[in-house]
PDB file of C-alpha atoms in Angstrom:
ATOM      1  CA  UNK A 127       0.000   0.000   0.000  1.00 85.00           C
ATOM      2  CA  UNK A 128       1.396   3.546  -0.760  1.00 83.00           C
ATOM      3  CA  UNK A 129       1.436   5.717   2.070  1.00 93.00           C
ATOM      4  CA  UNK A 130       3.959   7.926   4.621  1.00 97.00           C
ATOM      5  CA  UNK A 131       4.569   6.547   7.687  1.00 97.00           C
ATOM      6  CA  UNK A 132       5.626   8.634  10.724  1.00 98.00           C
ATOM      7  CA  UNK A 133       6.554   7.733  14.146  1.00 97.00           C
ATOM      8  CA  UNK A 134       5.854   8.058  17.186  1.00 97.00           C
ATOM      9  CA  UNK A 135       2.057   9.018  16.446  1.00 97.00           C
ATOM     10  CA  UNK A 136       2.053  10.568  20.048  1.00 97.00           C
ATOM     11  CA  UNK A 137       5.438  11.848  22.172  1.00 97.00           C
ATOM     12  CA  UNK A 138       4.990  13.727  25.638  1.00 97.00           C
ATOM     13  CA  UNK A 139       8.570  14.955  26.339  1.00 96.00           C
ATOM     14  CA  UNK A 140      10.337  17.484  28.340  1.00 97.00           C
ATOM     15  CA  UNK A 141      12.250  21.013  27.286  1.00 97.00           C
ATOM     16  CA  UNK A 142      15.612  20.529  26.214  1.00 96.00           C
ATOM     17  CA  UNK A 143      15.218  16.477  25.796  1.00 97.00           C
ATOM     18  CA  UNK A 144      16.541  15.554  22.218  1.00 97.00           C
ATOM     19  CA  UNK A 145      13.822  13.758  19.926  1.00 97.00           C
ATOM     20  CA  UNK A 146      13.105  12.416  16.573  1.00 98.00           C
ATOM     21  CA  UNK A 147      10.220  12.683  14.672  1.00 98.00           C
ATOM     22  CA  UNK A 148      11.134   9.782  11.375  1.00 98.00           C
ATOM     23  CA  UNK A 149       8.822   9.519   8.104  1.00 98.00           C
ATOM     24  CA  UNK A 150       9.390   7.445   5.685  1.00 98.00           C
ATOM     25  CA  UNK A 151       7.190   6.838   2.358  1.00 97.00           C
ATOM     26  CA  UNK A 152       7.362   3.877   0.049  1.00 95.00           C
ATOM     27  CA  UNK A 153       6.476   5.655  -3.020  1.00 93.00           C
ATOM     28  CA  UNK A 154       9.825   6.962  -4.408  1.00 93.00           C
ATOM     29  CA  UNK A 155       8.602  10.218  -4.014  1.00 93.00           C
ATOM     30  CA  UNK A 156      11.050  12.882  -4.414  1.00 92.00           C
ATOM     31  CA  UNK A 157       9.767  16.005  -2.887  1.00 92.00           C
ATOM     32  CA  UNK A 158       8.936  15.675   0.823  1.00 94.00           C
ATOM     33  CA  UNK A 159       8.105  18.348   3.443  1.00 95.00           C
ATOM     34  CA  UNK A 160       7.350  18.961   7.085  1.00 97.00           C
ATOM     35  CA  UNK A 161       4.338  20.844   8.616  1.00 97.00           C
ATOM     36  CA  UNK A 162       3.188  21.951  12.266  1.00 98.00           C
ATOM     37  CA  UNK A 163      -0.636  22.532  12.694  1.00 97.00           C
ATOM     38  CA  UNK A 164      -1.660  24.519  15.699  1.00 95.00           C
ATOM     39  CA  UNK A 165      -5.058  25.926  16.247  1.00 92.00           C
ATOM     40  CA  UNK A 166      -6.014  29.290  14.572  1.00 89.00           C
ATOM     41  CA  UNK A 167      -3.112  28.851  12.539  1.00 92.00           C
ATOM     42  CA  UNK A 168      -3.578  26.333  10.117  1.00 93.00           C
ATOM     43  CA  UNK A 169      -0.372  23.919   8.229  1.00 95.00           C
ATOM     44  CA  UNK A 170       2.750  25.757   7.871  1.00 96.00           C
ATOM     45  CA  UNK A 171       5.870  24.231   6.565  1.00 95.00           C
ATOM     46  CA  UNK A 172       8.904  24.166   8.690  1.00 97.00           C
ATOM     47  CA  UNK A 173      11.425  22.510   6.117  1.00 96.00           C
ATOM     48  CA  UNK A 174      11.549  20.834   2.491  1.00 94.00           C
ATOM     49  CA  UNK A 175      13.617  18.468   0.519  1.00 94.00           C
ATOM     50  CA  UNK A 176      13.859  18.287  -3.286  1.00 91.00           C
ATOM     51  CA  UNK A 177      15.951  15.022  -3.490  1.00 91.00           C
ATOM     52  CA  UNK A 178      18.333  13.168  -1.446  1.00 93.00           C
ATOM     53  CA  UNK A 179      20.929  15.952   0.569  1.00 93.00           C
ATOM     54  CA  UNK A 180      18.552  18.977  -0.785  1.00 91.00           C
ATOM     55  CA  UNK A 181      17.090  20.094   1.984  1.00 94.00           C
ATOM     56  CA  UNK A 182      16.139  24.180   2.714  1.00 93.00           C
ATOM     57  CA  UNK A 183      13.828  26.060   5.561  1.00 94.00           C
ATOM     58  CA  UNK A 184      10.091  26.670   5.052  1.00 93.00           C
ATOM     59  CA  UNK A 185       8.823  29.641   6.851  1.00 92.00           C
ATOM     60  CA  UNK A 186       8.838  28.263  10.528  1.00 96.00           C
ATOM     61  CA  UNK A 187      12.427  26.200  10.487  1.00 97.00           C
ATOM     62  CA  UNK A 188      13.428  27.835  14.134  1.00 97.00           C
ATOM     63  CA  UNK A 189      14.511  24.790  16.362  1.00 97.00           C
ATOM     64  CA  UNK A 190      14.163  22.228  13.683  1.00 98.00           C
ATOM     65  CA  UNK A 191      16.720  20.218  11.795  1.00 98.00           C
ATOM     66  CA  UNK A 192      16.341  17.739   9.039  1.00 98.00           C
ATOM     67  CA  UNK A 193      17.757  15.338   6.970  1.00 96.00           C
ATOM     68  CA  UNK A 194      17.983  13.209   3.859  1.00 97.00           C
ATOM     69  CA  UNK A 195      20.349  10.568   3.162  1.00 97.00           C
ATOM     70  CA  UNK A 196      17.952   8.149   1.528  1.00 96.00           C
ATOM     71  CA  UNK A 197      15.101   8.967  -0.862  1.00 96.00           C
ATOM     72  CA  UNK A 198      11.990   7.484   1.866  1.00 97.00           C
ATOM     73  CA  UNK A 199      12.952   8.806   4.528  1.00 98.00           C
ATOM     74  CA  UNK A 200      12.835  12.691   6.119  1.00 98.00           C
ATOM     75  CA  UNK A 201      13.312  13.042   9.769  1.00 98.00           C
ATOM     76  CA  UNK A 202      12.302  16.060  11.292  1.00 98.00           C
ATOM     77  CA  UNK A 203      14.984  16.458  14.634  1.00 98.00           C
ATOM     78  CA  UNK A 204      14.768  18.604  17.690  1.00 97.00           C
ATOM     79  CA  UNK A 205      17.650  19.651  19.278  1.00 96.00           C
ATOM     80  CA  UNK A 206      15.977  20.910  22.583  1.00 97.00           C
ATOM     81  CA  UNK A 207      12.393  21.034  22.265  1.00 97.00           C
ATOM     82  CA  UNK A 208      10.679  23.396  23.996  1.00 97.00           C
ATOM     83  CA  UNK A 209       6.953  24.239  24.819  1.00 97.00           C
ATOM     84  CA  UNK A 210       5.947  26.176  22.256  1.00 97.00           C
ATOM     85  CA  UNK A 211       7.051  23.165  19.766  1.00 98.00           C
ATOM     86  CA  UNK A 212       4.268  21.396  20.863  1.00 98.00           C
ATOM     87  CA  UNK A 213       2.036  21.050  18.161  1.00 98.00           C
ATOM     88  CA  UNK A 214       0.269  18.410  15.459  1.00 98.00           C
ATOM     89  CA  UNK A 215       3.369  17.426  13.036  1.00 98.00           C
ATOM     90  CA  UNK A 216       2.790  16.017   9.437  1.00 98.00           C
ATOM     91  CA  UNK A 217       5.247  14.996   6.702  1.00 98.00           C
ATOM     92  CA  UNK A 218       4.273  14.878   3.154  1.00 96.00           C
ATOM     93  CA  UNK A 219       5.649  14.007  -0.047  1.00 94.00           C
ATOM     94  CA  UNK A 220       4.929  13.855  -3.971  1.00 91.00           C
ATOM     95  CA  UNK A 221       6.501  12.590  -6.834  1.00 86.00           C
ATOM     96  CA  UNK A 222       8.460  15.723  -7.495  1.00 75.00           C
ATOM     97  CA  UNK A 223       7.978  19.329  -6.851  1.00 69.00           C
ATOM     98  CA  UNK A 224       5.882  20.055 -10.501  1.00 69.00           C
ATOM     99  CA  UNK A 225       2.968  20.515 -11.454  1.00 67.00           C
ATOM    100  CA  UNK A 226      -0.871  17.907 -10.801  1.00 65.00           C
ATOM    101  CA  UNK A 227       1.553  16.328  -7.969  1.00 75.00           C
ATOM    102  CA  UNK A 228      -0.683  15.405  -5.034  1.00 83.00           C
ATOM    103  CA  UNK A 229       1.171  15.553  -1.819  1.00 87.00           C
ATOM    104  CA  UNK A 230       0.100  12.303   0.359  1.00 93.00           C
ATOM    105  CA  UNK A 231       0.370  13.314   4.186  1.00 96.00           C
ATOM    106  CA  UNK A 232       1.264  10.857   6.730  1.00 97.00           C
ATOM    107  CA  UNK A 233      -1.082  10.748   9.528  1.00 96.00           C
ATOM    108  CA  UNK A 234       0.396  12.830  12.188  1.00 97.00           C
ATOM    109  CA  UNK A 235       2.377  13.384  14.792  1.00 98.00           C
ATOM    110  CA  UNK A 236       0.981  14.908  18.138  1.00 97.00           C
ATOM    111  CA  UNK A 237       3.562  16.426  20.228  1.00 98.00           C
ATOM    112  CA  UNK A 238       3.800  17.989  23.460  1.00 98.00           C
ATOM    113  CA  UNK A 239       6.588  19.452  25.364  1.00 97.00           C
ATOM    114  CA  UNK A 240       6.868  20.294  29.019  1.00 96.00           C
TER     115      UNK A 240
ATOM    116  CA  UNK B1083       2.466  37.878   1.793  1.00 63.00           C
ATOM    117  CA  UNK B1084       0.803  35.427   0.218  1.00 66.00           C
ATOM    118  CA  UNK B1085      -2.205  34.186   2.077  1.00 91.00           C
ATOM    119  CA  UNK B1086      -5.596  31.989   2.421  1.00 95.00           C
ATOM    120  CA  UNK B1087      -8.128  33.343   4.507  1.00 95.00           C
ATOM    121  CA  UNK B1088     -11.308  31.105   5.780  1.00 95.00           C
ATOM    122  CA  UNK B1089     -13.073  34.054   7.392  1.00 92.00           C
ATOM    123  CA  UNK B1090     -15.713  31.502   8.780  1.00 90.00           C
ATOM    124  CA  UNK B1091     -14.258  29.559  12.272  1.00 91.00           C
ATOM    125  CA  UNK B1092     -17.467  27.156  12.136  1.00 95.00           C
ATOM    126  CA  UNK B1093     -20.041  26.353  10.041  1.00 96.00           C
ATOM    127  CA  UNK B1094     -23.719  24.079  10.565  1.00 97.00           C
ATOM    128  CA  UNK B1095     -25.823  22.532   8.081  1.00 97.00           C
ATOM    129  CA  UNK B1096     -28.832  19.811   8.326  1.00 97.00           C
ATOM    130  CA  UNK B1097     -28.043  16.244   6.918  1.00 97.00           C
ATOM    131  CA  UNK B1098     -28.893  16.091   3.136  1.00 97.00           C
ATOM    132  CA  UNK B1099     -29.173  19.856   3.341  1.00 97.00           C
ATOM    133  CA  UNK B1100     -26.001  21.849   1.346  1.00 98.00           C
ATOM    134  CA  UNK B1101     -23.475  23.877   2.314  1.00 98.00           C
ATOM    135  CA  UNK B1102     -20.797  26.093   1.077  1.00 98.00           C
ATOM    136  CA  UNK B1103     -17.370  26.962   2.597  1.00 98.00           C
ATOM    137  CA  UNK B1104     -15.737  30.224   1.407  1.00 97.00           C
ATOM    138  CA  UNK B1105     -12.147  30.625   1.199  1.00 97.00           C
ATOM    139  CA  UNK B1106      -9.934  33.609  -0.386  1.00 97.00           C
ATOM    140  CA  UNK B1107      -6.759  33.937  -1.292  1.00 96.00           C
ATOM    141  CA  UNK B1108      -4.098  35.875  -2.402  1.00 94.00           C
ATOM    142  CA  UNK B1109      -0.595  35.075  -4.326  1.00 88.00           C
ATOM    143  CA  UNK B1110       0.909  36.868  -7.458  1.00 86.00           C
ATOM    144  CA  UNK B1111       1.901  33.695  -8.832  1.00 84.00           C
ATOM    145  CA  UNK B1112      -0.053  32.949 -11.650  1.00 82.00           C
ATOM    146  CA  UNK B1113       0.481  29.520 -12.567  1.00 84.00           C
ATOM    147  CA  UNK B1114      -1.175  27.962  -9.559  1.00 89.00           C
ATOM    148  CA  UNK B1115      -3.371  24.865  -7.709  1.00 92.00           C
ATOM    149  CA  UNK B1116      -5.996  25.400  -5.123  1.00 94.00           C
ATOM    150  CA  UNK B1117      -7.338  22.701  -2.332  1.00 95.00           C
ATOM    151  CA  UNK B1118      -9.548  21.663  -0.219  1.00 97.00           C
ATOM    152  CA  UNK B1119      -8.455  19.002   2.536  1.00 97.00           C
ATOM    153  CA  UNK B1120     -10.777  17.546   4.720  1.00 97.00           C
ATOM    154  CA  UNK B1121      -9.502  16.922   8.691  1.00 97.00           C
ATOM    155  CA  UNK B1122     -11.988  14.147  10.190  1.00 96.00           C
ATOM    156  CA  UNK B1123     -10.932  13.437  14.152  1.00 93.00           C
ATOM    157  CA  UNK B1124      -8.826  10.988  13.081  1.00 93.00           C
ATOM    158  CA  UNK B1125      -6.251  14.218  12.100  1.00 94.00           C
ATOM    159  CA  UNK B1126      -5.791  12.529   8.777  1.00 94.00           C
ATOM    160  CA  UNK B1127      -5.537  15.132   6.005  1.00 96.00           C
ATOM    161  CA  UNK B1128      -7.815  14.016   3.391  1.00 95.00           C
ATOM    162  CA  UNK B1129      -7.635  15.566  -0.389  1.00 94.00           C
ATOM    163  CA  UNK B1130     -11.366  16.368  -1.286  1.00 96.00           C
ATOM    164  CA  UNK B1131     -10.795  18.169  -4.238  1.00 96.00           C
ATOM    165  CA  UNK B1132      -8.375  20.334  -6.162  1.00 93.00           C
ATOM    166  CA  UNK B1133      -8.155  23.212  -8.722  1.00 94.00           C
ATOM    167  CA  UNK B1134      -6.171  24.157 -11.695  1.00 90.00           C
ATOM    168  CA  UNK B1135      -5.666  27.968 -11.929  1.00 89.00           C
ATOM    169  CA  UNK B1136      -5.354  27.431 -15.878  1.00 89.00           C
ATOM    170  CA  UNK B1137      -8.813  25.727 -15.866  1.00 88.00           C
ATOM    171  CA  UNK B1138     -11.697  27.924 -16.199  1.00 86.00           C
ATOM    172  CA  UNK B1139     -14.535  25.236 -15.559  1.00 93.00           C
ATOM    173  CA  UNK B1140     -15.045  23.964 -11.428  1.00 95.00           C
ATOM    174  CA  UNK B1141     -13.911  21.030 -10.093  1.00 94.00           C
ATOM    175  CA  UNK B1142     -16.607  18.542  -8.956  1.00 95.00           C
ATOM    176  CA  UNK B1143     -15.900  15.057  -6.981  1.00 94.00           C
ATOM    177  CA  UNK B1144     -19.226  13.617  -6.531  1.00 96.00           C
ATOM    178  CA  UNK B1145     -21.015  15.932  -3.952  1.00 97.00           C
ATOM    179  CA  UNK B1146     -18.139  18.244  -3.637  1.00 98.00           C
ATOM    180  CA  UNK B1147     -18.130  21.225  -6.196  1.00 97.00           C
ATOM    181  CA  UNK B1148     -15.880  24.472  -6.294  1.00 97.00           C
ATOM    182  CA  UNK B1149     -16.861  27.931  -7.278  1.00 97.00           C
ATOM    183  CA  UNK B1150     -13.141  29.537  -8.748  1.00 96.00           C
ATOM    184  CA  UNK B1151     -13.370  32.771  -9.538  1.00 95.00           C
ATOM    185  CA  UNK B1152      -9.702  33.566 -10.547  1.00 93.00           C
ATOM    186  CA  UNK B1153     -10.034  37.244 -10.704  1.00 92.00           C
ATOM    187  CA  UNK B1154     -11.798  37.852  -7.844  1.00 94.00           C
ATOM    188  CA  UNK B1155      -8.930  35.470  -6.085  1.00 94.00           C
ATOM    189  CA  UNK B1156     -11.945  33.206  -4.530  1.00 96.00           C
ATOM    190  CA  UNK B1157     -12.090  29.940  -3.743  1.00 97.00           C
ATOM    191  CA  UNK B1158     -15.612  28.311  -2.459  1.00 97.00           C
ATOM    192  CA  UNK B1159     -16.058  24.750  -1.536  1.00 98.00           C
ATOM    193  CA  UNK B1160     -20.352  23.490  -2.053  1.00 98.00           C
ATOM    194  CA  UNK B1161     -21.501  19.848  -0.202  1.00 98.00           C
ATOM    195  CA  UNK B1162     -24.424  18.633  -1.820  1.00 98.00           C
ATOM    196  CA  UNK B1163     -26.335  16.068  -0.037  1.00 97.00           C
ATOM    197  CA  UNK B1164     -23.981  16.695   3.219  1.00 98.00           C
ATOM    198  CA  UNK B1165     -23.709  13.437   5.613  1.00 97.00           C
ATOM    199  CA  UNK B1166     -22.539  12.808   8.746  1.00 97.00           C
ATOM    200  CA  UNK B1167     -19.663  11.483   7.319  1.00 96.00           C
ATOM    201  CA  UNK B1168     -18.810  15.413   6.531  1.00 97.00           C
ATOM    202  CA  UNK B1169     -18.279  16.964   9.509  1.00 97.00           C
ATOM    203  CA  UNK B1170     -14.699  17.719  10.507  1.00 98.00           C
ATOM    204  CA  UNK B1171     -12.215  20.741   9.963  1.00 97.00           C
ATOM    205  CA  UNK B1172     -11.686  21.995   6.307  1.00 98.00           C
ATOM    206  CA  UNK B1173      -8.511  23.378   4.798  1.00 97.00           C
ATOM    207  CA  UNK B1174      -8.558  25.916   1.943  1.00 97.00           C
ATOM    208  CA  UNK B1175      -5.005  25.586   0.223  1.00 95.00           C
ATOM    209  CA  UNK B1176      -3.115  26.424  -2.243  1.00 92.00           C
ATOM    210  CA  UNK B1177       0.449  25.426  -3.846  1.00 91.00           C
ATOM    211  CA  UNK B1178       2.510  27.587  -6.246  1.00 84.00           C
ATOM    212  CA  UNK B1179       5.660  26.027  -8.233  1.00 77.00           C
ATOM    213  CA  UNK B1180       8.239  28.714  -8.381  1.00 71.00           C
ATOM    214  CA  UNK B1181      11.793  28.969  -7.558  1.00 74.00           C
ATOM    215  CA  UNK B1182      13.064  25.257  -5.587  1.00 75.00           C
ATOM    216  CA  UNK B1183       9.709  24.889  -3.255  1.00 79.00           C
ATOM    217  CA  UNK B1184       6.450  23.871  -3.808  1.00 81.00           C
ATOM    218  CA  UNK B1185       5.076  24.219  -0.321  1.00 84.00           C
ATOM    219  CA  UNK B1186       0.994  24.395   0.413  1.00 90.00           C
ATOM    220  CA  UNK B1187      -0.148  27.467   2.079  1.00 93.00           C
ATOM    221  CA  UNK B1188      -3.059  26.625   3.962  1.00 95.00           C
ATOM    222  CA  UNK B1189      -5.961  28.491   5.603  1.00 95.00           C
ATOM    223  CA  UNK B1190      -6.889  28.615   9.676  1.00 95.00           C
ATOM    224  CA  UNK B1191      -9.424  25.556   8.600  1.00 95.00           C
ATOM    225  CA  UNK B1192     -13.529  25.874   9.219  1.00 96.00           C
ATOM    226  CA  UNK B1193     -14.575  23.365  11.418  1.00 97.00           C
ATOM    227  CA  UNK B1194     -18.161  21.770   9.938  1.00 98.00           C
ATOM    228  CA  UNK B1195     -20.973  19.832  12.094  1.00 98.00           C
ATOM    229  CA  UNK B1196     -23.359  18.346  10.338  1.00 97.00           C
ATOM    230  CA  UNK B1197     -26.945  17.677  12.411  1.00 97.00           C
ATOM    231  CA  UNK B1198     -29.207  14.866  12.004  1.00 95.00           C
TER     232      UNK B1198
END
């Protein structure tokens, strides 16, 4: 079955505690991003990867880090999390960054820090 | 800034009754798609329909239509028939293809309950 897998689904942690948020899709999807939901805000995208090592910030990338050394997978890292990077996490991805791509979302990642 | 504005926090509407969800939006790209993703409890993001900006005539997927009206930068989503099955939060989006990114900008969401 195609889909994007992420893991943990939920993580209570405290501030400063390293953590790992993986995805992974099986579609050899090229193009895969990162999004926080939080209430009244809507999906924004924290960081982005065109291919394998081509990574580069969205427009919320404070106290994230990411990388990609294989195609399927696109973990989203945090240093030292803190409260206010408690939120709903989703990766996506899609074939490639052009045009009639759907993005397939994984189904979340529900975070909280205290 | 680009933007997507759902000025309506929650909607209602009677089972079998319709509905429409309004969403604006402004970018000064103009090759362009526009969304709609459906967020049931289960926080899965559903695709319910999409929009070419190219493409004059509305999307429909079964009881789901959109009203596009490029100029006026609007983006409206209509349930026919609405079920129970319908109610959860709605996301207005759209995605632009410029420069390395292709990122969706999404809306605050609408939240939709649907009454027996």
């Amino acid at each position: 079955e195609a889909q994007v897998t992420q893991n943990p689904r939920y993580l209570i942690t405290v501030t400063g505690k390293k953590l790992t948020v993986t995805c992974s899709q099986n579609m050899n999807h090229e193009y895969m991003s990162w999004y926080r939901q939080d209430p009244g805000l809507g999906l924004r995208q924290i960081y982005y990867s065109m291919n394998v090592e081509v990574t580069d910030k969205g427009d919320v990338p404070e106290g994230y880090k990411v990388s990609r050394k294989e195609k399927r997978n696109f973990p989203l890292i945090l240093e030292s999390p803190s409260p206010n990077q408690t939120s709903l996490y989703f990766c996506a991805s899609s074939l490639h960054r052009g045009r009639d791509n759907e993005q397939f979302f994984g189904p979340g990642t529900r975070l909280t820090v205290l | 800034a680009q933007t997507v504005t759902q000025s309506q926090p929650e909607m209602s509407v009677q089972e079998a009754e319709t509905v429409t969800l309004s969403c604006t939006y402004d970018t000064s790209e103009s090759d362009y798609y526009l969304f709609w993703y459906k967020q049931p409890p289960s926080r899965q993001m559903i695709l319910v329909i999409r929009q070419e900006a190219y493409k004059q005539q509305n999307a429909t997927e079964n009881r789901f239509s959109v009203n596009f009206q490029k100029a006026a930068k609007s983006f409206s989503l209509k349930i026919s028939d609405s079920q129970l099955g319908d109610a959860a939060m709605y996301f207005c989006a759209y995605r632009t293809f410029t420069g390395a990114n292709s990122k969706l900008t999404f809306g605050k969401g609408i939240t939709l309950s649907v009454r027996p």
